[in-house]
Amino acid sequence: MKLKIYSPNGLMFEKDVTVVTVRTVEGEMGLLERRAPIIAKLKVDKVVAKDNTQTYEYVIDDGFLHCDGENVIIVTEDIKKEIDPHKYLGG
């Protein structure tokens, strides 16, 4: 499935991945291809995406996620290539 992450600066990340893990306001969620469609509000935390050979980790600000089973689109105020969300939050 295709993962795209947008910020106010435009498209920040785009890859074909096999799984995406995010933290929503309701808890952690793993997304696989052919998942039922969903729209979710995201919390400040890591987004972890994996393909067959690599793991990609970013920290995002609050945002929204849309998944239609083939595409995952994340819209966020900010994205950092930082794996410690506590550091991102200033903690």
Coordinates of C-alpha atoms in Angstrom, one line a residue:
M1 CA 0.0 0.0 0.0
K2 CA 1.1 3.6 -0.5
L3 CA 1.8 5.8 2.5
K4 CA 1.9 9.6 2.0
I5 CA 2.5 12.1 4.8
Y6 CA 1.7 15.8 4.2
S7 CA 2.6 18.9 6.2
P8 CA 1.9 22.5 5.4
N9 CA 5.2 22.4 3.5
G10 CA 3.8 19.8 1.1
L11 CA 4.4 16.0 0.6
M12 CA 7.1 15.0 3.1
F13 CA 7.1 11.2 2.7
E14 CA 5.9 8.8 0.1
K15 CA 6.6 5.1 -0.1
D16 CA 5.1 1.7 -0.9
V17 CA 4.9 -0.1 2.5
T18 CA 3.5 -3.3 3.9
V19 CA 2.5 -2.0 7.4
V20 CA 2.0 1.4 9.1
T21 CA 1.7 1.8 12.8
V22 CA 0.3 5.0 14.3
R23 CA -1.1 6.3 17.6
T24 CA -4.7 7.6 17.4
V25 CA -6.7 9.3 20.1
E26 CA -8.2 5.8 20.8
G27 CA -4.9 4.0 21.0
E28 CA -2.2 2.3 18.8
M29 CA -3.3 1.0 15.4
G30 CA -1.5 -1.1 12.8
L31 CA -2.7 -0.8 9.2
L32 CA -2.3 -3.5 6.6
E33 CA -3.3 -3.6 2.9
R34 CA -7.0 -4.2 2.3
R35 CA -8.0 -2.8 5.7
A36 CA -11.5 -1.5 6.0
P37 CA -11.7 2.3 5.3
I38 CA -11.1 4.5 8.3
I39 CA -10.5 8.2 9.2
A40 CA -8.8 8.8 12.6
K41 CA -7.4 11.6 14.6
L42 CA -3.7 11.2 15.4
K43 CA -1.8 12.1 18.6
V44 CA 1.8 13.4 18.7
D45 CA 3.8 10.2 18.5
K46 CA 5.8 8.0 16.1
V47 CA 4.7 6.8 12.7
V48 CA 6.4 3.6 11.9
A49 CA 6.2 2.2 8.3
K50 CA 7.9 -1.0 7.0
D51 CA 8.5 -2.4 3.6
N52 CA 10.1 -5.7 2.7
T53 CA 13.6 -4.4 3.6
Q54 CA 13.5 -1.2 5.6
T55 CA 11.8 0.5 8.6
Y56 CA 10.9 4.2 8.5
E57 CA 10.3 6.1 11.7
Y58 CA 9.1 9.7 12.1
V59 CA 7.4 11.8 14.8
I60 CA 4.4 13.7 13.8
D61 CA 2.4 16.5 15.5
D62 CA -1.4 16.0 15.9
G63 CA -3.0 15.2 12.6
F64 CA -5.5 13.0 10.7
L65 CA -5.2 9.7 8.9
H66 CA -7.3 8.4 6.0
C67 CA -7.0 4.8 4.9
D68 CA -9.0 3.3 2.0
G69 CA -7.3 -0.2 2.1
E70 CA -4.8 0.7 -0.7
N71 CA -3.6 4.1 0.4
V72 CA -2.8 5.7 3.8
I73 CA -2.7 9.5 3.9
I74 CA -1.5 11.4 6.9
V75 CA -2.0 15.1 7.3
T76 CA 0.0 16.7 10.1
E77 CA 1.2 20.1 11.2
D78 CA 4.8 18.9 11.6
I79 CA 6.9 15.9 10.9
K80 CA 10.4 15.2 12.2
K81 CA 12.9 12.4 11.5
E82 CA 13.2 11.8 15.3
I83 CA 12.5 8.5 17.0
D84 CA 12.0 9.9 20.6
P85 CA 8.6 11.5 20.9
H86 CA 9.5 12.7 24.4
K87 CA 12.4 14.7 23.0
Y88 CA 10.0 16.1 20.4
L89 CA 7.6 17.1 23.1
G90 CA 10.3 18.8 25.1
G91 CA 10.2 16.2 27.9

